[in-house]
Amino acid sequence: MFYRLLKYVLLGPLLKLLFRPRVEGIEHVPEEGAAIVAGNHLSFSDHFLMPVVLDRRITFLAKQEYFTGPGLKGRLTAAFFRAAGQIPVDRSGKEAGRAAIREGLGVLARDELLGIYPEGTRSHDGRLYKGKVGVAVMALTAGVKVVPCAMVGTFEIQPPGRVVPRIRRVTIRFGEPLDFSRFAGSADERAVVRAVTDEIMYAIMRLSGQEYVDEYAAVVKAAGDS
């Protein structure tokens, strides 16, 4: 209920008015049934702009920090993400990754759309980074297609660290669904899930036009901060 209120009354119309999102390839998003929408992640605004342009509800795996922040701001943020139906994900350790996969598979089992950012975190410099294999494990386990998505211009309106976004037009581009049924039953094979993940990231790169970096974003950012 609150999701629809946000999308159609409280937040959606305002976002469309301010950012005038240009949408390309929306016909590639299935009208029904389970599917994964895998996108690049350039800005906090991505969480809101992609759902606004979709006819269907989409549930994202959101980092746990959005649900555990301190003070009034933290409580408000947590309440917002919970009300919008987003799922908190602990990104530390292997067991946390397994828990995230279980949550994602639960969404797909309900024939819903699951949104995920394979990079695992926002790009700190606008480049596209190596994807984590959870997206491939979920796609192969659930036997669903993956729709690549590129957010274009959101880094410019709200790069990491900027609280109030600049008012500029953005583009949201969806690519043709990727079918990995040829790898059915291979969700536990490391080489296969790596190859599937890389194929997804290549599709996102082609849509976004970003420079690709074959390293994890969190590792590169940590090295730069040290």
mmCIF file of C-alpha atoms in Angstrom:
data_model
loop_
_atom_site.group_PDB
_atom_site.id
_atom_site.type_symbol
_atom_site.label_atom_id
_atom_site.label_comp_id
_atom_site.label_asym_id
_atom_site.label_seq_id
_atom_site.Cartn_x
_atom_site.Cartn_y
_atom_site.Cartn_z
ATOM 1 C CA MET A 1 0.000 0.000 0.000
ATOM 2 C CA PHE A 2 2.693 2.485 1.006
ATOM 3 C CA TYR A 3 4.724 1.510 -2.063
ATOM 4 C CA ARG A 4 1.877 2.556 -4.358
ATOM 5 C CA LEU A 5 1.310 5.733 -2.343
ATOM 6 C CA LEU A 6 4.962 6.688 -2.725
ATOM 7 C CA LYS A 7 5.124 5.821 -6.406
ATOM 8 C CA TYR A 8 1.897 7.369 -7.627
ATOM 9 C CA VAL A 9 1.168 10.177 -5.141
ATOM 10 C CA LEU A 10 3.951 11.288 -2.823
ATOM 11 C CA LEU A 11 7.272 10.793 -4.586
ATOM 12 C CA GLY A 12 6.862 9.472 -8.126
ATOM 13 C CA PRO A 13 5.175 12.497 -9.740
ATOM 14 C CA LEU A 14 7.738 14.857 -8.168
ATOM 15 C CA LEU A 15 10.703 12.807 -9.406
ATOM 16 C CA LYS A 16 9.269 12.666 -12.919
ATOM 17 C CA LEU A 17 8.708 16.413 -12.893
ATOM 18 C CA LEU A 18 12.209 17.264 -11.633
ATOM 19 C CA PHE A 19 14.359 14.755 -13.510
ATOM 20 C CA ARG A 20 12.180 14.063 -16.588
ATOM 21 C CA PRO A 21 13.582 10.532 -16.942
ATOM 22 C CA ARG A 22 14.056 9.402 -20.513
ATOM 23 C CA VAL A 23 13.189 5.696 -20.645
ATOM 24 C CA GLU A 24 14.523 3.363 -23.319
ATOM 25 C CA GLY A 25 13.800 -0.327 -23.786
ATOM 26 C CA ILE A 26 10.982 -0.557 -21.237
ATOM 27 C CA GLU A 27 9.423 -3.262 -23.443
ATOM 28 C CA HIS A 28 12.243 -5.580 -22.342
ATOM 29 C CA VAL A 29 10.911 -5.715 -18.780
ATOM 30 C CA PRO A 30 8.422 -8.615 -18.582
ATOM 31 C CA GLU A 31 4.859 -7.637 -17.738
ATOM 32 C CA GLU A 32 4.445 -10.633 -15.448
ATOM 33 C CA GLY A 33 6.422 -13.432 -13.850
ATOM 34 C CA ALA A 34 9.722 -13.486 -12.026
ATOM 35 C CA ALA A 35 12.772 -11.717 -13.397
ATOM 36 C CA ILE A 36 15.880 -9.947 -12.164
ATOM 37 C CA VAL A 37 16.656 -6.368 -13.148
ATOM 38 C CA ALA A 38 20.415 -5.903 -12.766
ATOM 39 C CA GLY A 39 21.751 -2.382 -12.989
ATOM 40 C CA ASN A 40 24.769 -0.204 -12.516
ATOM 41 C CA HIS A 41 24.797 1.816 -9.308
ATOM 42 C CA LEU A 42 25.978 5.402 -9.509
ATOM 43 C CA SER A 43 23.831 7.293 -7.034
ATOM 44 C CA PHE A 44 21.516 7.071 -4.053
ATOM 45 C CA SER A 45 18.880 8.408 -6.461
ATOM 46 C CA ASP A 46 18.965 5.119 -8.404
ATOM 47 C CA HIS A 47 16.818 3.497 -5.692
ATOM 48 C CA PHE A 48 13.953 5.836 -6.530
ATOM 49 C CA LEU A 49 14.294 6.699 -10.201
ATOM 50 C CA MET A 50 14.224 3.162 -11.593
ATOM 51 C CA PRO A 51 11.047 2.064 -9.733
ATOM 52 C CA VAL A 52 9.268 5.242 -10.817
ATOM 53 C CA VAL A 53 9.478 4.343 -14.517
ATOM 54 C CA LEU A 54 8.429 0.700 -14.133
ATOM 55 C CA ASP A 55 4.788 -0.331 -14.336
ATOM 56 C CA ARG A 56 5.440 -3.257 -12.003
ATOM 57 C CA ARG A 57 6.596 -3.195 -8.423
ATOM 58 C CA ILE A 58 10.279 -4.000 -7.975
ATOM 59 C CA THR A 59 11.913 -5.087 -4.731
ATOM 60 C CA PHE A 60 15.560 -4.236 -4.180
ATOM 61 C CA LEU A 61 18.139 -5.866 -1.979
ATOM 62 C CA ALA A 62 19.312 -2.762 -0.086
ATOM 63 C CA LYS A 63 22.384 -2.501 2.106
ATOM 64 C CA GLN A 64 21.713 -3.067 5.798
ATOM 65 C CA GLU A 65 23.177 0.319 6.725
ATOM 66 C CA TYR A 66 20.033 1.983 5.366
ATOM 67 C CA PHE A 67 18.086 0.216 8.124
ATOM 68 C CA THR A 68 20.479 0.717 11.035
ATOM 69 C CA GLY A 69 21.532 4.369 10.839
ATOM 70 C CA PRO A 70 21.689 6.385 14.105
ATOM 71 C CA GLY A 71 19.461 9.240 15.193
ATOM 72 C CA LEU A 72 16.248 10.597 13.739
ATOM 73 C CA LYS A 73 17.574 10.520 10.186
ATOM 74 C CA GLY A 74 18.504 6.857 10.557
ATOM 75 C CA ARG A 75 15.098 5.917 11.915
ATOM 76 C CA LEU A 76 13.303 7.799 9.162
ATOM 77 C CA THR A 77 15.455 6.201 6.474
ATOM 78 C CA ALA A 78 14.861 2.727 7.899
ATOM 79 C CA ALA A 79 11.110 3.314 8.122
ATOM 80 C CA PHE A 80 11.037 4.540 4.526
ATOM 81 C CA PHE A 81 12.910 1.552 3.106
ATOM 82 C CA ARG A 82 10.856 -0.956 5.098
ATOM 83 C CA ALA A 83 7.574 0.668 4.075
ATOM 84 C CA ALA A 84 8.705 0.573 0.449
ATOM 85 C CA GLY A 85 9.230 -3.185 0.764
ATOM 86 C CA GLN A 86 12.997 -3.150 0.363
ATOM 87 C CA ILE A 87 15.052 -5.957 1.910
ATOM 88 C CA PRO A 88 18.076 -5.265 4.159
ATOM 89 C CA VAL A 89 21.245 -7.139 3.221
ATOM 90 C CA ASP A 90 24.290 -7.637 5.419
ATOM 91 C CA ARG A 91 27.252 -7.372 3.033
ATOM 92 C CA SER A 92 29.904 -8.757 5.398
ATOM 93 C CA GLY A 93 31.093 -12.350 5.011
ATOM 94 C CA LYS A 94 30.010 -15.440 3.093
ATOM 95 C CA GLU A 95 27.030 -16.252 5.297
ATOM 96 C CA ALA A 96 25.702 -12.743 4.752
ATOM 97 C CA GLY A 97 25.913 -13.346 1.015
ATOM 98 C CA ARG A 98 23.988 -16.596 1.339
ATOM 99 C CA ALA A 99 21.292 -14.820 3.346
ATOM 100 C CA ALA A 100 20.955 -12.184 0.630
ATOM 101 C CA ILE A 101 20.564 -14.903 -1.990
ATOM 102 C CA ARG A 102 17.850 -16.595 0.085
ATOM 103 C CA GLU A 103 15.962 -13.311 0.386
ATOM 104 C CA GLY A 104 16.258 -12.661 -3.338
ATOM 105 C CA LEU A 105 15.055 -16.150 -4.223
ATOM 106 C CA GLY A 106 12.040 -15.563 -1.986
ATOM 107 C CA VAL A 107 11.080 -12.530 -4.067
ATOM 108 C CA LEU A 108 11.486 -14.496 -7.307
ATOM 109 C CA ALA A 109 9.455 -17.398 -5.919
ATOM 110 C CA ARG A 110 6.520 -14.986 -5.644
ATOM 111 C CA ASP A 111 6.822 -14.230 -9.391
ATOM 112 C CA GLU A 112 7.962 -10.681 -8.661
ATOM 113 C CA LEU A 113 10.678 -8.409 -10.018
ATOM 114 C CA LEU A 114 13.917 -8.366 -8.072
ATOM 115 C CA GLY A 115 16.262 -5.404 -8.407
ATOM 116 C CA ILE A 116 19.949 -5.832 -7.710
ATOM 117 C CA TYR A 117 23.172 -3.906 -8.214
ATOM 118 C CA PRO A 118 25.806 -6.588 -8.947
ATOM 119 C CA GLU A 119 28.680 -4.215 -8.114
ATOM 120 C CA GLY A 120 27.569 -4.431 -4.482
ATOM 121 C CA THR A 121 28.034 -0.736 -3.785
ATOM 122 C CA ARG A 122 27.820 2.626 -5.517
ATOM 123 C CA SER A 123 30.605 3.510 -7.919
ATOM 124 C CA HIS A 124 32.758 6.193 -6.307
ATOM 125 C CA ASP A 125 34.119 7.529 -9.594
ATOM 126 C CA GLY A 126 31.461 6.818 -12.218
ATOM 127 C CA ARG A 127 33.147 3.730 -13.673
ATOM 128 C CA LEU A 128 31.566 0.275 -13.835
ATOM 129 C CA TYR A 129 33.163 -2.316 -11.568
ATOM 130 C CA LYS A 130 33.347 -6.097 -11.431
ATOM 131 C CA GLY A 131 30.079 -7.765 -10.461
ATOM 132 C CA LYS A 132 29.592 -10.091 -7.519
ATOM 133 C CA VAL A 133 28.283 -13.536 -8.414
ATOM 134 C CA GLY A 134 25.116 -13.499 -6.281
ATOM 135 C CA VAL A 135 23.082 -12.254 -9.241
ATOM 136 C CA ALA A 136 24.169 -15.269 -11.288
ATOM 137 C CA VAL A 137 23.464 -17.735 -8.478
ATOM 138 C CA MET A 138 19.934 -16.377 -8.113
ATOM 139 C CA ALA A 139 19.265 -16.335 -11.859
ATOM 140 C CA LEU A 140 20.452 -19.930 -12.295
ATOM 141 C CA THR A 141 18.770 -21.259 -9.157
ATOM 142 C CA ALA A 142 15.405 -19.664 -9.919
ATOM 143 C CA GLY A 143 15.684 -20.214 -13.666
ATOM 144 C CA VAL A 144 14.783 -16.608 -14.495
ATOM 145 C CA LYS A 145 15.976 -14.115 -17.074
ATOM 146 C CA VAL A 146 18.072 -11.086 -16.217
ATOM 147 C CA VAL A 147 17.195 -7.676 -17.647
ATOM 148 C CA PRO A 148 20.288 -5.440 -17.741
ATOM 149 C CA CYS A 149 19.674 -1.809 -16.854
ATOM 150 C CA ALA A 150 21.818 1.312 -17.171
ATOM 151 C CA MET A 151 21.280 4.455 -15.150
ATOM 152 C CA VAL A 152 22.772 7.306 -17.177
ATOM 153 C CA GLY A 153 23.319 10.722 -15.647
ATOM 154 C CA THR A 154 22.582 9.854 -12.025
ATOM 155 C CA PHE A 155 26.253 10.125 -11.027
ATOM 156 C CA GLU A 156 26.220 13.703 -12.285
ATOM 157 C CA ILE A 157 23.096 14.641 -10.330
ATOM 158 C CA GLN A 158 24.081 12.964 -7.061
ATOM 159 C CA PRO A 159 27.555 11.451 -6.744
ATOM 160 C CA PRO A 160 28.454 9.769 -3.445
ATOM 161 C CA GLY A 161 28.666 12.367 -0.702
ATOM 162 C CA ARG A 162 26.190 14.799 -2.238
ATOM 163 C CA VAL A 163 22.999 15.064 -0.180
ATOM 164 C CA VAL A 164 20.771 17.204 -2.412
ATOM 165 C CA PRO A 165 20.718 16.080 -6.060
ATOM 166 C CA ARG A 166 21.184 18.501 -8.947
ATOM 167 C CA ILE A 167 18.133 18.913 -11.116
ATOM 168 C CA ARG A 168 19.044 17.457 -14.505
ATOM 169 C CA ARG A 169 17.493 15.009 -16.903
ATOM 170 C CA VAL A 170 18.498 11.351 -16.579
ATOM 171 C CA THR A 171 18.166 8.316 -18.829
ATOM 172 C CA ILE A 172 17.131 4.832 -17.741
ATOM 173 C CA ARG A 173 17.927 2.213 -20.346
ATOM 174 C CA PHE A 174 16.808 -1.443 -20.279
ATOM 175 C CA GLY A 175 18.398 -4.096 -22.464
ATOM 176 C CA GLU A 176 17.122 -7.341 -23.906
ATOM 177 C CA PRO A 177 16.607 -10.068 -21.268
ATOM 178 C CA LEU A 178 19.536 -12.446 -20.860
ATOM 179 C CA ASP A 179 18.591 -16.124 -20.884
ATOM 180 C CA PHE A 180 20.930 -18.462 -19.010
ATOM 181 C CA SER A 181 18.847 -21.631 -19.274
ATOM 182 C CA ARG A 182 21.810 -23.287 -21.031
ATOM 183 C CA PHE A 183 23.529 -23.293 -17.641
ATOM 184 C CA ALA A 184 20.609 -24.863 -15.736
ATOM 185 C CA GLY A 185 21.792 -26.827 -12.718
ATOM 186 C CA SER A 186 25.159 -25.067 -12.570
ATOM 187 C CA ALA A 187 24.497 -22.549 -9.801
ATOM 188 C CA ASP A 188 27.167 -24.154 -7.611
ATOM 189 C CA GLU A 189 29.890 -24.169 -10.266
ATOM 190 C CA ARG A 190 32.290 -21.298 -9.668
ATOM 191 C CA ALA A 191 33.445 -20.891 -13.254
ATOM 192 C CA VAL A 192 29.885 -20.827 -14.561
ATOM 193 C CA VAL A 193 28.559 -18.225 -12.116
ATOM 194 C CA ARG A 194 31.599 -16.056 -12.795
ATOM 195 C CA ALA A 195 31.016 -16.282 -16.540
ATOM 196 C CA VAL A 196 27.311 -15.494 -16.170
ATOM 197 C CA THR A 197 28.065 -12.508 -13.940
ATOM 198 C CA ASP A 198 30.611 -11.180 -16.418
ATOM 199 C CA GLU A 199 28.087 -11.512 -19.242
ATOM 200 C CA ILE A 200 25.579 -9.485 -17.220
ATOM 201 C CA MET A 201 28.171 -6.790 -16.486
ATOM 202 C CA TYR A 202 29.155 -6.635 -20.162
ATOM 203 C CA ALA A 203 25.522 -6.059 -21.110
ATOM 204 C CA ILE A 204 25.265 -3.258 -18.541
ATOM 205 C CA MET A 205 28.498 -1.716 -19.824
ATOM 206 C CA ARG A 206 27.197 -1.686 -23.404
ATOM 207 C CA LEU A 207 24.029 0.058 -22.272
ATOM 208 C CA SER A 208 25.725 2.612 -20.014
ATOM 209 C CA GLY A 209 28.864 3.380 -22.008
ATOM 210 C CA GLN A 210 30.894 3.343 -18.792
ATOM 211 C CA GLU A 211 34.560 2.451 -18.533
ATOM 212 C CA TYR A 212 34.831 -1.047 -17.045
ATOM 213 C CA VAL A 213 37.222 -1.919 -14.217
ATOM 214 C CA ASP A 214 37.880 -5.631 -13.601
ATOM 215 C CA GLU A 215 38.128 -5.182 -9.840
ATOM 216 C CA TYR A 216 35.560 -4.919 -7.068
ATOM 217 C CA ALA A 217 34.472 -1.353 -6.353
ATOM 218 C CA ALA A 218 34.763 -1.746 -2.580
ATOM 219 C CA VAL A 219 38.364 -2.978 -2.884
ATOM 220 C CA VAL A 220 39.422 -0.130 -5.170
ATOM 221 C CA LYS A 221 37.756 2.463 -2.949
ATOM 222 C CA ALA A 222 39.350 1.026 0.191
ATOM 223 C CA ALA A 223 42.778 1.092 -1.451
ATOM 224 C CA GLY A 224 42.292 4.726 -2.394
ATOM 225 C CA ASP A 225 41.241 5.669 1.141
ATOM 226 C CA SER A 226 44.183 3.913 2.789
#
